[in-house]
PDB file of N, CA and C in Angstrom:
ATOM      1  N   MET A   1     -64.013  86.017 -70.425  1.00  0.00           N
ATOM      2  CA  MET A   1     -63.418  85.588 -68.852  1.00  0.00           C
ATOM      3  C   MET A   1     -64.572  85.867 -67.747  1.00  0.00           C
ATOM      4  N   GLN A   2     -64.941  86.975 -67.983  1.00  0.00           N
ATOM      5  CA  GLN A   2     -65.367  87.815 -66.842  1.00  0.00           C
ATOM      6  C   GLN A   2     -66.957  87.352 -67.036  1.00  0.00           C
ATOM      7  N   SER A   3     -67.799  86.524 -67.981  1.00  0.00           N
ATOM      8  CA  SER A   3     -69.102  86.148 -68.106  1.00  0.00           C
ATOM      9  C   SER A   3     -68.676  84.771 -67.099  1.00  0.00           C
ATOM     10  N   SER A   4     -67.640  84.238 -67.823  1.00  0.00           N
ATOM     11  CA  SER A   4     -67.657  82.725 -67.010  1.00  0.00           C
ATOM     12  C   SER A   4     -67.311  82.630 -66.020  1.00  0.00           C
ATOM     13  N   LEU A   5     -66.937  83.487 -65.059  1.00  0.00           N
ATOM     14  CA  LEU A   5     -66.449  84.101 -63.782  1.00  0.00           C
ATOM     15  C   LEU A   5     -67.961  83.919 -62.897  1.00  0.00           C
ATOM     16  N   ARG A   6     -68.733  84.741 -63.591  1.00  0.00           N
ATOM     17  CA  ARG A   6     -70.251  85.332 -63.112  1.00  0.00           C
ATOM     18  C   ARG A   6     -70.866  84.185 -63.528  1.00  0.00           C
ATOM     19  N   ASP A   7     -71.185  83.526 -64.149  1.00  0.00           N
ATOM     20  CA  ASP A   7     -72.133  81.978 -64.384  1.00  0.00           C
ATOM     21  C   ASP A   7     -71.468  80.923 -63.541  1.00  0.00           C
ATOM     22  N   VAL A   8     -70.069  81.189 -62.605  1.00  0.00           N
ATOM     23  CA  VAL A   8     -69.817  80.144 -62.046  1.00  0.00           C
ATOM     24  C   VAL A   8     -69.917  80.629 -60.611  1.00  0.00           C
ATOM     25  N   GLU A   9     -70.292  81.699 -60.282  1.00  0.00           N
ATOM     26  CA  GLU A   9     -70.059  82.513 -59.148  1.00  0.00           C
ATOM     27  C   GLU A   9     -71.846  82.096 -58.529  1.00  0.00           C
ATOM     28  N   GLU A  10     -72.774  82.154 -59.901  1.00  0.00           N
ATOM     29  CA  GLU A  10     -74.256  82.303 -59.950  1.00  0.00           C
ATOM     30  C   GLU A  10     -74.525  80.657 -59.628  1.00  0.00           C
ATOM     31  N   SER A  11     -73.848  79.759 -60.220  1.00  0.00           N
ATOM     32  CA  SER A  11     -73.743  78.570 -60.121  1.00  0.00           C
ATOM     33  C   SER A  11     -73.406  78.046 -58.849  1.00  0.00           C
ATOM     34  N   ILE A  12     -72.303  78.367 -58.321  1.00  0.00           N
ATOM     35  CA  ILE A  12     -71.806  78.239 -56.826  1.00  0.00           C
ATOM     36  C   ILE A  12     -73.029  78.707 -55.908  1.00  0.00           C
ATOM     37  N   LYS A  13     -73.796  79.786 -56.048  1.00  0.00           N
ATOM     38  CA  LYS A  13     -74.755  80.134 -55.372  1.00  0.00           C
ATOM     39  C   LYS A  13     -75.965  79.592 -55.231  1.00  0.00           C
ATOM     40  N   VAL A  14     -76.587  79.178 -56.335  1.00  0.00           N
ATOM     41  CA  VAL A  14     -77.411  78.162 -56.478  1.00  0.00           C
ATOM     42  C   VAL A  14     -77.602  76.763 -55.598  1.00  0.00           C
ATOM     43  N   GLU A  15     -76.317  76.228 -55.497  1.00  0.00           N
ATOM     44  CA  GLU A  15     -75.923  74.617 -55.149  1.00  0.00           C
ATOM     45  C   GLU A  15     -75.786  74.893 -53.878  1.00  0.00           C
ATOM     46  N   ILE A  16     -75.180  76.715 -53.532  1.00  0.00           N
ATOM     47  CA  ILE A  16     -75.317  76.548 -51.895  1.00  0.00           C
ATOM     48  C   ILE A  16     -76.861  76.829 -51.399  1.00  0.00           C
ATOM     49  N   LYS A  17     -77.494  77.621 -52.248  1.00  0.00           N
ATOM     50  CA  LYS A  17     -79.245  77.661 -51.661  1.00  0.00           C
ATOM     51  C   LYS A  17     -79.658  75.906 -51.793  1.00  0.00           C
ATOM     52  N   LYS A  18     -79.187  75.249 -52.661  1.00  0.00           N
ATOM     53  CA  LYS A  18     -79.534  73.949 -52.559  1.00  0.00           C
ATOM     54  C   LYS A  18     -79.285  73.295 -51.627  1.00  0.00           C
ATOM     55  N   ALA A  19     -78.051  73.304 -50.743  1.00  0.00           N
ATOM     56  CA  ALA A  19     -77.907  72.633 -49.924  1.00  0.00           C
ATOM     57  C   ALA A  19     -78.332  73.176 -48.443  1.00  0.00           C
ATOM     58  N   GLU A  20     -78.572  74.599 -48.354  1.00  0.00           N
ATOM     59  CA  GLU A  20     -79.187  75.513 -47.506  1.00  0.00           C
ATOM     60  C   GLU A  20     -80.630  74.470 -47.232  1.00  0.00           C
ATOM     61  N   THR A  21     -81.566  74.587 -48.379  1.00  0.00           N
ATOM     62  CA  THR A  21     -82.682  73.876 -48.499  1.00  0.00           C
ATOM     63  C   THR A  21     -82.253  72.229 -47.572  1.00  0.00           C
ATOM     64  N   ASP A  22     -82.186  71.896 -48.448  1.00  0.00           N
ATOM     65  CA  ASP A  22     -81.931  70.732 -48.512  1.00  0.00           C
ATOM     66  C   ASP A  22     -81.519  70.156 -46.232  1.00  0.00           C
ATOM     67  N   VAL A  23     -80.554  70.946 -46.278  1.00  0.00           N
ATOM     68  CA  VAL A  23     -80.285  70.832 -44.622  1.00  0.00           C
ATOM     69  C   VAL A  23     -81.416  71.177 -43.499  1.00  0.00           C
ATOM     70  N   ARG A  24     -82.105  72.379 -44.190  1.00  0.00           N
ATOM     71  CA  ARG A  24     -83.521  72.853 -43.023  1.00  0.00           C
ATOM     72  C   ARG A  24     -84.228  71.946 -43.403  1.00  0.00           C
ATOM     73  N   GLU A  25     -84.756  70.810 -44.579  1.00  0.00           N
ATOM     74  CA  GLU A  25     -85.593  69.861 -44.805  1.00  0.00           C
ATOM     75  C   GLU A  25     -85.434  68.931 -43.852  1.00  0.00           C
ATOM     76  N   ASP A  26     -83.772  68.717 -43.567  1.00  0.00           N
ATOM     77  CA  ASP A  26     -83.294  67.528 -43.284  1.00  0.00           C
ATOM     78  C   ASP A  26     -83.646  67.456 -41.633  1.00  0.00           C
ATOM     79  N   VAL A  27     -83.194  69.132 -41.325  1.00  0.00           N
ATOM     80  CA  VAL A  27     -83.434  69.266 -39.917  1.00  0.00           C
ATOM     81  C   VAL A  27     -84.793  69.299 -39.422  1.00  0.00           C
ATOM     82  N   GLN A  28     -85.451  69.805 -40.288  1.00  0.00           N
ATOM     83  CA  GLN A  28     -87.259  69.585 -39.766  1.00  0.00           C
ATOM     84  C   GLN A  28     -87.519  68.451 -39.612  1.00  0.00           C
ATOM     85  N   ALA A  29     -87.276  67.311 -40.748  1.00  0.00           N
ATOM     86  CA  ALA A  29     -87.407  65.700 -40.056  1.00  0.00           C
ATOM     87  C   ALA A  29     -87.469  65.203 -38.947  1.00  0.00           C
ATOM     88  N   GLU A  30     -86.035  65.583 -38.975  1.00  0.00           N
ATOM     89  CA  GLU A  30     -85.484  65.314 -37.615  1.00  0.00           C
ATOM     90  C   GLU A  30     -85.932  65.906 -36.854  1.00  0.00           C
ATOM     91  N   THR A  31     -86.512  67.160 -36.382  1.00  0.00           N
ATOM     92  CA  THR A  31     -86.914  67.373 -35.420  1.00  0.00           C
ATOM     93  C   THR A  31     -88.205  66.906 -35.205  1.00  0.00           C
ATOM     94  N   SER A  32     -89.374  66.684 -36.461  1.00  0.00           N
ATOM     95  CA  SER A  32     -90.480  66.066 -36.333  1.00  0.00           C
ATOM     96  C   SER A  32     -90.495  64.570 -35.646  1.00  0.00           C
ATOM     97  N   ASP A  33     -89.400  64.112 -35.811  1.00  0.00           N
ATOM     98  CA  ASP A  33     -89.140  62.409 -35.358  1.00  0.00           C
ATOM     99  C   ASP A  33     -88.991  62.442 -33.734  1.00  0.00           C
ATOM    100  N   LEU A  34     -87.788  63.411 -33.264  1.00  0.00           N
ATOM    101  CA  LEU A  34     -87.834  64.128 -31.986  1.00  0.00           C
ATOM    102  C   LEU A  34     -88.760  64.260 -30.791  1.00  0.00           C
ATOM    103  N   THR A  35     -89.851  64.848 -31.960  1.00  0.00           N
ATOM    104  CA  THR A  35     -90.695  65.385 -31.466  1.00  0.00           C
ATOM    105  C   THR A  35     -91.857  64.167 -30.795  1.00  0.00           C
ATOM    106  N   ALA A  36     -91.931  63.355 -31.990  1.00  0.00           N
ATOM    107  CA  ALA A  36     -93.115  62.273 -31.889  1.00  0.00           C
ATOM    108  C   ALA A  36     -92.258  61.120 -30.604  1.00  0.00           C
ATOM    109  N   LEU A  37     -91.217  61.144 -30.719  1.00  0.00           N
ATOM    110  CA  LEU A  37     -90.356  60.286 -29.697  1.00  0.00           C
ATOM    111  C   LEU A  37     -90.340  60.833 -28.775  1.00  0.00           C
ATOM    112  N   VAL A  38     -90.608  62.244 -28.418  1.00  0.00           N
ATOM    113  CA  VAL A  38     -90.609  62.736 -26.696  1.00  0.00           C
ATOM    114  C   VAL A  38     -92.423  62.447 -26.494  1.00  0.00           C
ATOM    115  N   ASN A  39     -92.949  62.669 -27.656  1.00  0.00           N
ATOM    116  CA  ASN A  39     -94.353  62.365 -26.796  1.00  0.00           C
ATOM    117  C   ASN A  39     -94.856  60.988 -26.236  1.00  0.00           C
ATOM    118  N   GLN A  40     -94.222  59.973 -27.342  1.00  0.00           N
ATOM    119  CA  GLN A  40     -94.131  58.991 -26.945  1.00  0.00           C
ATOM    120  C   GLN A  40     -93.459  58.249 -25.539  1.00  0.00           C
ATOM    121  N   VAL A  41     -92.786  58.943 -25.166  1.00  0.00           N
ATOM    122  CA  VAL A  41     -92.038  58.671 -23.980  1.00  0.00           C
ATOM    123  C   VAL A  41     -92.600  59.487 -22.446  1.00  0.00           C
ATOM    124  N   LYS A  42     -93.528  60.562 -23.107  1.00  0.00           N
ATOM    125  CA  LYS A  42     -94.287  61.195 -22.163  1.00  0.00           C
ATOM    126  C   LYS A  42     -95.557  60.464 -21.950  1.00  0.00           C
ATOM    127  N   VAL A  43     -96.286  59.740 -22.533  1.00  0.00           N
ATOM    128  CA  VAL A  43     -96.858  58.775 -22.830  1.00  0.00           C
ATOM    129  C   VAL A  43     -96.847  57.319 -21.911  1.00  0.00           C
ATOM    130  N   THR A  44     -95.395  56.978 -22.357  1.00  0.00           N
ATOM    131  CA  THR A  44     -95.036  55.734 -21.653  1.00  0.00           C
ATOM    132  C   THR A  44     -94.966  56.277 -20.260  1.00  0.00           C
ATOM    133  N   MET A  45     -94.423  57.390 -19.570  1.00  0.00           N
ATOM    134  CA  MET A  45     -93.956  57.647 -18.543  1.00  0.00           C
ATOM    135  C   MET A  45     -95.626  57.677 -17.889  1.00  0.00           C
ATOM    136  N   GLY A  46     -96.736  58.513 -18.439  1.00  0.00           N
ATOM    137  CA  GLY A  46     -97.878  58.561 -18.073  1.00  0.00           C
ATOM    138  C   GLY A  46     -98.323  56.943 -17.140  1.00  0.00           C
ATOM    139  N   GLN A  47     -98.030  56.476 -18.060  1.00  0.00           N
ATOM    140  CA  GLN A  47     -98.377  54.739 -18.099  1.00  0.00           C
ATOM    141  C   GLN A  47     -97.921  54.039 -17.129  1.00  0.00           C
ATOM    142  N   VAL A  48     -96.726  54.351 -16.850  1.00  0.00           N
ATOM    143  CA  VAL A  48     -95.493  54.122 -15.585  1.00  0.00           C
ATOM    144  C   VAL A  48     -95.992  54.438 -14.650  1.00  0.00           C
ATOM    145  N   ALA A  49     -96.475  56.041 -14.385  1.00  0.00           N
ATOM    146  CA  ALA A  49     -97.065  56.211 -13.041  1.00  0.00           C
ATOM    147  C   ALA A  49     -98.311  56.005 -12.776  1.00  0.00           C
ATOM    148  N   VAL A  50     -99.086  55.448 -13.598  1.00  0.00           N
ATOM    149  CA  VAL A  50    -100.388  54.716 -13.661  1.00  0.00           C
ATOM    150  C   VAL A  50    -100.226  53.338 -12.435  1.00  0.00           C
ATOM    151  N   LYS A  51     -99.543  52.839 -13.477  1.00  0.00           N
ATOM    152  CA  LYS A  51     -98.880  50.929 -12.675  1.00  0.00           C
ATOM    153  C   LYS A  51     -98.192  51.316 -11.309  1.00  0.00           C
ATOM    154  N   LEU A  52     -97.150  52.174 -11.148  1.00  0.00           N
ATOM    155  CA  LEU A  52     -96.906  52.737  -9.899  1.00  0.00           C
ATOM    156  C   LEU A  52     -98.009  52.984  -8.951  1.00  0.00           C
ATOM    157  N   GLU A  53     -99.025  53.662  -9.113  1.00  0.00           N
ATOM    158  CA  GLU A  53     -99.429  54.310  -8.231  1.00  0.00           C
ATOM    159  C   GLU A  53    -100.771  52.938  -7.723  1.00  0.00           C
ATOM    160  N   LEU A  54    -101.079  51.999  -9.000  1.00  0.00           N
ATOM    161  CA  LEU A  54    -101.517  50.767  -8.269  1.00  0.00           C
ATOM    162  C   LEU A  54    -100.658  50.226  -7.579  1.00  0.00           C
ATOM    163  N   LEU A  55     -99.342  49.866  -8.179  1.00  0.00           N
ATOM    164  CA  LEU A  55     -98.710  48.904  -7.171  1.00  0.00           C
ATOM    165  C   LEU A  55     -98.741  49.484  -5.726  1.00  0.00           C
ATOM    166  N   ASP A  56     -98.489  50.262  -5.603  1.00  0.00           N
ATOM    167  CA  ASP A  56     -98.320  51.448  -4.190  1.00  0.00           C
ATOM    168  C   ASP A  56     -99.889  51.232  -3.454  1.00  0.00           C
ATOM    169  N   THR A  57    -100.935  51.199  -4.190  1.00  0.00           N
ATOM    170  CA  THR A  57    -101.929  50.760  -3.445  1.00  0.00           C
ATOM    171  C   THR A  57    -102.046  49.031  -3.049  1.00  0.00           C
ATOM    172  N   VAL A  58    -101.760  48.240  -4.354  1.00  0.00           N
ATOM    173  CA  VAL A  58    -101.780  47.067  -3.961  1.00  0.00           C
ATOM    174  C   VAL A  58    -100.607  46.607  -2.211  1.00  0.00           C
ATOM    175  N   CYS A  59     -99.403  47.418  -2.272  1.00  0.00           N
ATOM    176  CA  CYS A  59     -98.744  47.210  -1.044  1.00  0.00           C
ATOM    177  C   CYS A  59     -99.566  47.911   0.000  1.00  0.00           C
ATOM    178  N   GLN A  60     -99.843  48.725  -0.158  1.00  0.00           N
ATOM    179  CA  GLN A  60    -100.743  49.944   0.928  1.00  0.00           C
ATOM    180  C   GLN A  60    -101.583  48.226   1.696  1.00  0.00           C
ATOM    181  N   MET A  61    -102.583  47.805   0.412  1.00  0.00           N
ATOM    182  CA  MET A  61    -103.372  46.746   0.909  1.00  0.00           C
ATOM    183  C   MET A  61    -102.788  45.796   1.666  1.00  0.00           C
ATOM    184  N   VAL A  62    -101.800  45.270   1.032  1.00  0.00           N
ATOM    185  CA  VAL A  62    -101.138  43.917   1.901  1.00  0.00           C
ATOM    186  C   VAL A  62    -100.595  44.373   3.180  1.00  0.00           C
ATOM    187  N   THR A  63    -100.028  45.497   3.357  1.00  0.00           N
ATOM    188  CA  THR A  63     -99.503  46.016   4.047  1.00  0.00           C
ATOM    189  C   THR A  63    -100.537  46.196   6.132  1.00  0.00           C
ATOM    190  N   ASP A  64    -101.758  46.389   5.146  1.00  0.00           N
ATOM    191  CA  ASP A  64    -102.821  46.696   5.975  1.00  0.00           C
ATOM    192  C   ASP A  64    -103.436  45.055   6.461  1.00  0.00           C
ATOM    193  N   LEU A  65    -103.447  44.243   5.413  1.00  0.00           N
ATOM    194  CA  LEU A  65    -104.169  43.191   5.726  1.00  0.00           C
ATOM    195  C   LEU A  65    -103.274  42.644   5.976  1.00  0.00           C
ATOM    196  N   ALA A  66    -101.699  42.744   6.569  1.00  0.00           N
ATOM    197  CA  ALA A  66    -100.470  41.963   7.579  1.00  0.00           C
ATOM    198  C   ALA A  66    -100.936  42.692   8.828  1.00  0.00           C
ATOM    199  N   ALA A  67    -101.047  43.976   8.782  1.00  0.00           N
ATOM    200  CA  ALA A  67    -101.480  44.456  10.248  1.00  0.00           C
ATOM    201  C   ALA A  67    -102.691  43.712  11.006  1.00  0.00           C
ATOM    202  N   ASN A  68    -103.625  43.467  10.610  1.00  0.00           N
ATOM    203  CA  ASN A  68    -104.844  43.382  10.634  1.00  0.00           C
ATOM    204  C   ASN A  68    -104.996  41.533  10.854  1.00  0.00           C
ATOM    205  N   SER A  69    -104.102  40.872  10.411  1.00  0.00           N
ATOM    206  CA  SER A  69    -103.905  39.689  10.048  1.00  0.00           C
ATOM    207  C   SER A  69    -103.581  38.503  11.967  1.00  0.00           C
ATOM    208  N   GLN A  70    -104.265  37.965  12.036  1.00  0.00           N
ATOM    209  CA  GLN A  70    -103.573  36.753  13.058  1.00  0.00           C
ATOM    210  C   GLN A  70    -102.608  36.002  12.607  1.00  0.00           C
ATOM    211  N   VAL A  71    -102.631  36.170  11.360  1.00  0.00           N
ATOM    212  CA  VAL A  71    -101.531  34.654  11.522  1.00  0.00           C
ATOM    213  C   VAL A  71    -100.297  34.776  12.000  1.00  0.00           C
ATOM    214  N   THR A  72    -100.020  33.878  12.802  1.00  0.00           N
ATOM    215  CA  THR A  72     -98.158  34.135  13.129  1.00  0.00           C
ATOM    216  C   THR A  72     -97.488  32.737  12.414  1.00  0.00           C
ATOM    217  N   THR A  73     -95.933  33.196  12.188  1.00  0.00           N
ATOM    218  CA  THR A  73     -95.362  32.660  11.454  1.00  0.00           C
ATOM    219  C   THR A  73     -94.479  31.454  12.830  1.00  0.00           C
TER     220      THR A  73
END
């Protein structure tokens, strides 16, 4: 009886260790996925910033042209 209880206890400890390892691996995989997504968002934000800068330049050029224009409506 005593040895079977110890066997069960050891079996439970082994299963707990396996579960902890599985959870740790899952968390690491999810963390890697999230890190990749964050990096992708950073790149996209950089691209948007460049496009906004270009748009600002174009708007400024149009404003300057309109100010210098002799066209009347």
